[in-house]
Short mmCIF file of C-alpha atoms in Angstrom, two decimals:
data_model
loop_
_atom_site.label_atom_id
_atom_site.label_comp_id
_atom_site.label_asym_id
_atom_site.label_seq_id
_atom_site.Cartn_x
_atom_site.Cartn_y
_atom_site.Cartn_z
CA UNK A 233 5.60 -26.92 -22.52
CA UNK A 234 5.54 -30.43 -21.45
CA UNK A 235 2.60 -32.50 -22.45
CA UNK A 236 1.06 -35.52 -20.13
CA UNK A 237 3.27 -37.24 -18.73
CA UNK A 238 2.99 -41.34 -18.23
CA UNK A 239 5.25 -44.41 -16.87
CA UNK A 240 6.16 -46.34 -17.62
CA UNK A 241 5.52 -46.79 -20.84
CA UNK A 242 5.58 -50.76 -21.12
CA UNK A 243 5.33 -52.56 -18.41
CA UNK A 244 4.98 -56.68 -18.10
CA UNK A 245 4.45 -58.43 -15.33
CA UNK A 246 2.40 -61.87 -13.85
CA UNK A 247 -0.62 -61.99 -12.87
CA UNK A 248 -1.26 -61.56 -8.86
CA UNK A 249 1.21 -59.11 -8.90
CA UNK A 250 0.72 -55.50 -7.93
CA UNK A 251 1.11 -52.88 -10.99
CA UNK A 252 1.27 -48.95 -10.50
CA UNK A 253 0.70 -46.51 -13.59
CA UNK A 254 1.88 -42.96 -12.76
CA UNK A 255 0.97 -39.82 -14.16
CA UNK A 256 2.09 -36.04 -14.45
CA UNK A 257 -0.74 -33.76 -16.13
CA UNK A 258 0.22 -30.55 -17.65
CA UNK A 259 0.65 -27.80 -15.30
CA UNK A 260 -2.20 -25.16 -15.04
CA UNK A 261 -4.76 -27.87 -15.49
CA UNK A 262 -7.06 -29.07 -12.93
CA UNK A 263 -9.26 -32.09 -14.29
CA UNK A 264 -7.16 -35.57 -15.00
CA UNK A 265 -8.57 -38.69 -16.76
CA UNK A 266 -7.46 -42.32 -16.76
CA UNK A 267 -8.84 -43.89 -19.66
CA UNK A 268 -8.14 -47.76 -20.97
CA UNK A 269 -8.07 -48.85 -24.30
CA UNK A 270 -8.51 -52.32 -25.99
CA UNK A 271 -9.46 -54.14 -29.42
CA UNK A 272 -12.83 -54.98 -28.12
CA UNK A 273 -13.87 -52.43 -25.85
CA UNK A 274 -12.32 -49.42 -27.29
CA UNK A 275 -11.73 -46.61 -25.15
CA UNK A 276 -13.48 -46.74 -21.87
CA UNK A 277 -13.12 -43.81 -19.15
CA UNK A 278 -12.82 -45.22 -16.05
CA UNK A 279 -12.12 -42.33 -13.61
CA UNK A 280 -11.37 -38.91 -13.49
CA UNK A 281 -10.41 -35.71 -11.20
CA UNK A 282 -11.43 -32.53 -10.73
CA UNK A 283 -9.20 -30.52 -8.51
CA UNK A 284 -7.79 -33.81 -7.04
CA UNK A 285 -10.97 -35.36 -5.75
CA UNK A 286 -12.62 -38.13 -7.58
CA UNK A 287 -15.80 -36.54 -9.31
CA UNK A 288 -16.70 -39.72 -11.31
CA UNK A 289 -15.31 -43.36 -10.80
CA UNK A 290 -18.25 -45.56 -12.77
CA UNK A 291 -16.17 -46.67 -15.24
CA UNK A 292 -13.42 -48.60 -13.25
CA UNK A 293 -14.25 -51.72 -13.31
CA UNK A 294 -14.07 -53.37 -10.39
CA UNK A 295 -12.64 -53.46 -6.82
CA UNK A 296 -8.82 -54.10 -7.60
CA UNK A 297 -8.28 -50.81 -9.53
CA UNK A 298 -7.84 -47.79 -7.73
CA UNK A 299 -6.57 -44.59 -8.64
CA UNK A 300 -5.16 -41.32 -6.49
CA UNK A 301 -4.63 -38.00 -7.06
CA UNK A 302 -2.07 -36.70 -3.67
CA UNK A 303 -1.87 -33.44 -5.14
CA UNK A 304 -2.10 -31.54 -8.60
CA UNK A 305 0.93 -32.97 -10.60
CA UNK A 306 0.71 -36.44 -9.75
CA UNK A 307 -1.29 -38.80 -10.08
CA UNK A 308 -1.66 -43.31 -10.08
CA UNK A 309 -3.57 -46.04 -11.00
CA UNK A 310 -3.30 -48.99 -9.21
CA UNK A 311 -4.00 -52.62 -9.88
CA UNK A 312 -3.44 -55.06 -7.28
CA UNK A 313 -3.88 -57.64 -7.85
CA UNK A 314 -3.62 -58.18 -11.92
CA UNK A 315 -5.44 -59.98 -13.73
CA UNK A 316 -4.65 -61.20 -17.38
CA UNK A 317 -7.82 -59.64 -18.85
CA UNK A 318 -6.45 -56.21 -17.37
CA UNK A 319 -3.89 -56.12 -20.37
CA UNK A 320 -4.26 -53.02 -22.70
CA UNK A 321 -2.86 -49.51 -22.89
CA UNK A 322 -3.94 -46.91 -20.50
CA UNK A 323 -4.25 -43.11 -21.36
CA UNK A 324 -3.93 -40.59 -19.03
CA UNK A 325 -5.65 -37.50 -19.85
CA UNK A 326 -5.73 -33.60 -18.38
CA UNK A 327 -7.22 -30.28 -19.37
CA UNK A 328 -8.42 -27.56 -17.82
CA UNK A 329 -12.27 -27.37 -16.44
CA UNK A 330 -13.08 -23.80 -15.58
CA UNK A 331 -14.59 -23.48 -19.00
CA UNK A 332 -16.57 -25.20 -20.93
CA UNK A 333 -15.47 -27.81 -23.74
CA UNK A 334 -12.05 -27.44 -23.13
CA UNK A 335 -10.12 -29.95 -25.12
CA UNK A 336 -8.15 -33.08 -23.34
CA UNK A 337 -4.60 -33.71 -23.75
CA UNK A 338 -3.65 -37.10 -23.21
CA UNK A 339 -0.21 -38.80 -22.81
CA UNK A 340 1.35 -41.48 -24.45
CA UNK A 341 0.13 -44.15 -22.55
CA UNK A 342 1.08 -46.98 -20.67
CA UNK A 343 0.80 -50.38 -22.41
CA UNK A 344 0.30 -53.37 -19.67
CA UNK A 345 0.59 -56.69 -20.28
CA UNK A 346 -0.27 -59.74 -17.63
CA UNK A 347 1.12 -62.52 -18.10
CA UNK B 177 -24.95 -39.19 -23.70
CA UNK B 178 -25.97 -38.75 -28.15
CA UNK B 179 -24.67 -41.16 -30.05
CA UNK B 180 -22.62 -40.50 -33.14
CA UNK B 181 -22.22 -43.15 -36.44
CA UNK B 182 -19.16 -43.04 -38.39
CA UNK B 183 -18.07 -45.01 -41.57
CA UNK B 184 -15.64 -47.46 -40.41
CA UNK B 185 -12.88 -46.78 -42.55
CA UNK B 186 -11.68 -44.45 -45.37
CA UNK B 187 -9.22 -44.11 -47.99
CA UNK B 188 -7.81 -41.04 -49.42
CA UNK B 189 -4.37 -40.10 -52.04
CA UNK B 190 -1.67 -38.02 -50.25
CA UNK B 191 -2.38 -34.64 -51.07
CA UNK B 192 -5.93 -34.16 -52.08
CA UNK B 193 -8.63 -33.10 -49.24
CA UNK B 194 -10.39 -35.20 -47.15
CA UNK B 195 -14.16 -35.14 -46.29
CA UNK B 196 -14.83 -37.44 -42.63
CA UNK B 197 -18.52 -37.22 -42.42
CA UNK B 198 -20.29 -37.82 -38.82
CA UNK B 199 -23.94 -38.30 -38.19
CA UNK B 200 -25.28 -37.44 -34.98
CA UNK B 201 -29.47 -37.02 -35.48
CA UNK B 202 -30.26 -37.22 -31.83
CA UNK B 203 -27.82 -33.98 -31.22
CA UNK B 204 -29.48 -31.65 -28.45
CA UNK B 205 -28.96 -27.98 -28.62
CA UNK B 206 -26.38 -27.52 -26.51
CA UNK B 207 -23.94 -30.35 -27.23
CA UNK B 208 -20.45 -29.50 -29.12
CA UNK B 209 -19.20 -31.20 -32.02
CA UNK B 210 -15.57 -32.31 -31.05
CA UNK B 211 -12.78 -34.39 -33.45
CA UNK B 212 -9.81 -35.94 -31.85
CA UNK B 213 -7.60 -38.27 -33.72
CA UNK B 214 -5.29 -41.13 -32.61
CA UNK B 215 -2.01 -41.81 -34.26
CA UNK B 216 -0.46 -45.40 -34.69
CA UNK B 217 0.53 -46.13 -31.07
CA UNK B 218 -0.20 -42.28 -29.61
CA UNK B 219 -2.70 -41.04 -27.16
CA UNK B 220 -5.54 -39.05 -28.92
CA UNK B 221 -5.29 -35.78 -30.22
CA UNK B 222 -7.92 -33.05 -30.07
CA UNK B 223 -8.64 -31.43 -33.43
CA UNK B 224 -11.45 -29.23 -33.25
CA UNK B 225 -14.43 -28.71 -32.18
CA UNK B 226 -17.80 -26.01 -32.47
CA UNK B 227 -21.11 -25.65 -31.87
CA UNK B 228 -23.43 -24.45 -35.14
CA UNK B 229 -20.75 -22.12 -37.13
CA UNK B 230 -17.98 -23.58 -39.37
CA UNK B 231 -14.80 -23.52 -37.43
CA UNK B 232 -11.04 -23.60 -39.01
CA UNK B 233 -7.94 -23.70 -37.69
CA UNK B 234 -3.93 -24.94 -38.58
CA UNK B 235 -5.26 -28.30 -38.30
CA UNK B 236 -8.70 -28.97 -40.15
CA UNK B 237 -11.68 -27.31 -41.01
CA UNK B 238 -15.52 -28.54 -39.15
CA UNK B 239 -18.38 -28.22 -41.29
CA UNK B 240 -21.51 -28.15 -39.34
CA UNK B 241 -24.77 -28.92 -41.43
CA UNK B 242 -27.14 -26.54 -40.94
CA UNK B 243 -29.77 -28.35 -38.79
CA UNK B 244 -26.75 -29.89 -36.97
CA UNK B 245 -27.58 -33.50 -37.77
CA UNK B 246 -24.56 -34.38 -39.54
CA UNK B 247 -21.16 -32.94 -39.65
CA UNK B 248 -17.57 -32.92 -41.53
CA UNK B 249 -14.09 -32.74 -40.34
CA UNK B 250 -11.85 -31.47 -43.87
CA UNK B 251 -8.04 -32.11 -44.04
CA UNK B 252 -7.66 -29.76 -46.78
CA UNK B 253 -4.66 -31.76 -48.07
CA UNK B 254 -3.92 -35.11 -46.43
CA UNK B 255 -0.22 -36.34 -46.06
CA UNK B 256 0.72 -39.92 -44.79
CA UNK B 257 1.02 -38.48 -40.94
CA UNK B 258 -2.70 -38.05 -41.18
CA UNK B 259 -3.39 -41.45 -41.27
CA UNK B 260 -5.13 -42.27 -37.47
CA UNK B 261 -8.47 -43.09 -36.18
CA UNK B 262 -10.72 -40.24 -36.65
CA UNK B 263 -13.57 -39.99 -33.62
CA UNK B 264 -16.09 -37.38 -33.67
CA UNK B 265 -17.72 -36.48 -30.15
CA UNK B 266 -20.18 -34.92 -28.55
CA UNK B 267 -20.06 -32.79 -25.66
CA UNK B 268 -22.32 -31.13 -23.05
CA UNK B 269 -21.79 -27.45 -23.08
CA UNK B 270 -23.42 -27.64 -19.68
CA UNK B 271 -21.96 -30.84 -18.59
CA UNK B 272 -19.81 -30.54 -15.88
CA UNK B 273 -18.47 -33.75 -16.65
CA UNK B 274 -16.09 -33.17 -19.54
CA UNK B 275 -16.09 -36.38 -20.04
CA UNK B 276 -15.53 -37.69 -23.32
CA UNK B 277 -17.02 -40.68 -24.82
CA UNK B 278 -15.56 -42.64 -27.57
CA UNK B 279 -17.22 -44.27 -30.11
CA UNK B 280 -15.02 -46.83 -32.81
CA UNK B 281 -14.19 -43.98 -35.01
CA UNK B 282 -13.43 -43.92 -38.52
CA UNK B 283 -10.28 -45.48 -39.72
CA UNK B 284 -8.19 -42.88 -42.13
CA UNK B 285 -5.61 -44.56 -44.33
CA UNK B 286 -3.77 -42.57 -46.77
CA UNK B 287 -2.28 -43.75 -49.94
CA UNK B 288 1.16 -42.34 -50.98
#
């Protein structure tokens, strides 16, 4: 089976400019997390899904990320506009929730860079 | 969420077993002990995870101490691809959440 899907998987671009991380969880699941991960911070949650409706968005930090999830298989995370200090790799994540402690499977990861 | 505290790094020869201790004192009785792992450049990777029983599978083995304090992942014989960042976890068994929450993990490199 396919794991997590993410693209792309580098992406470079200025800042101001609108970026767009996509994601395809594994089929069958139903929860979906976009995590972000850098040398000082680690990795941070900043959103996730439960049967495509945001359940917990704390963690994003601030008003130019958003993040959708139009149906089961798809989902993005937007930045608009981008900021330099937004460079670092983000994970998507999916698993399924209808029982406990279910383990996450997350994808390779998108690795952003703002110029 | 409990905290857990991990040595920073470790070093181990290709081959022999590994022993990645976590402490986690303020534990609660109905957290899980999970283990994922991130590879150079990878997304994380669960490993395993229980409760208060020793667990094993194809992976690693979890040794739970016996007032759940402290715990062990074992890589019963490390080889180079087992060098990653080790992060132990805990988890709700009644949160709703399943949220995980990553601490700085312990850094495994393995000597050829």
């Amino acid at each position: 089976d396919a794991g997590v899907i993410q693209s792309p998987r580098h992406e470079v671009t200025e800042m101001g400019q609108e970026v767009t991380l996509r994601c395809k969880p594994i089929s069958g699941h139903n929860s979906l997390f976009w995590y972000r991960q850098t040398m000082m911070r680690g990795l941070e949650l900043l959103i996730y899904f439960n049967n495509n409706v945001p359940i917990d968005d704390s963690g994003m930090p601030e008003d130019r990320f958003s993040a959708k999830m139009p149906n089961a298989s798809f989902s993005t995370l937007k930045i608009q506009p981008s900021e330099p200090r937004d460079s670092a790799v983000y994970f998507c994540a999916s698993s399924w929730a209808g029982a406990g402690n279910q383990p996450q499977h997350f994808g390779d990861g998108t690795r952003l860079s703002i110029l | 969420d409990a905290k857990t505290t991990q040595p920073n790094s470790m070093e181990s020869n290709e081959e022999e077993p590994v022993h990645l201790p976590c402490n986690h004192s303020t534990i609660s009785g109905t957290d899980y002990i999970h283990w994922y792992r991130q590879l150079p450049s990878q997304g994380p990777e669960y490993v395993i995870h229980g409760l208060t029983s020793n667990v094993n599978n194809r992976m690693a083995s979890l040794a739970i101490a016996e007032d759940r304090k402290s715990s062990t992942l074992i890589l019963h014989r490390a080889t180079l691809r087992d060098a990653a960042v080790y992060y132990c976890i805990l988890r709700g068994r009644m949160d709703s959440s399943y949220k995980l929450i990553f601490g700085s993990g312990t850094r495994l490199l393995v000597r050829p």
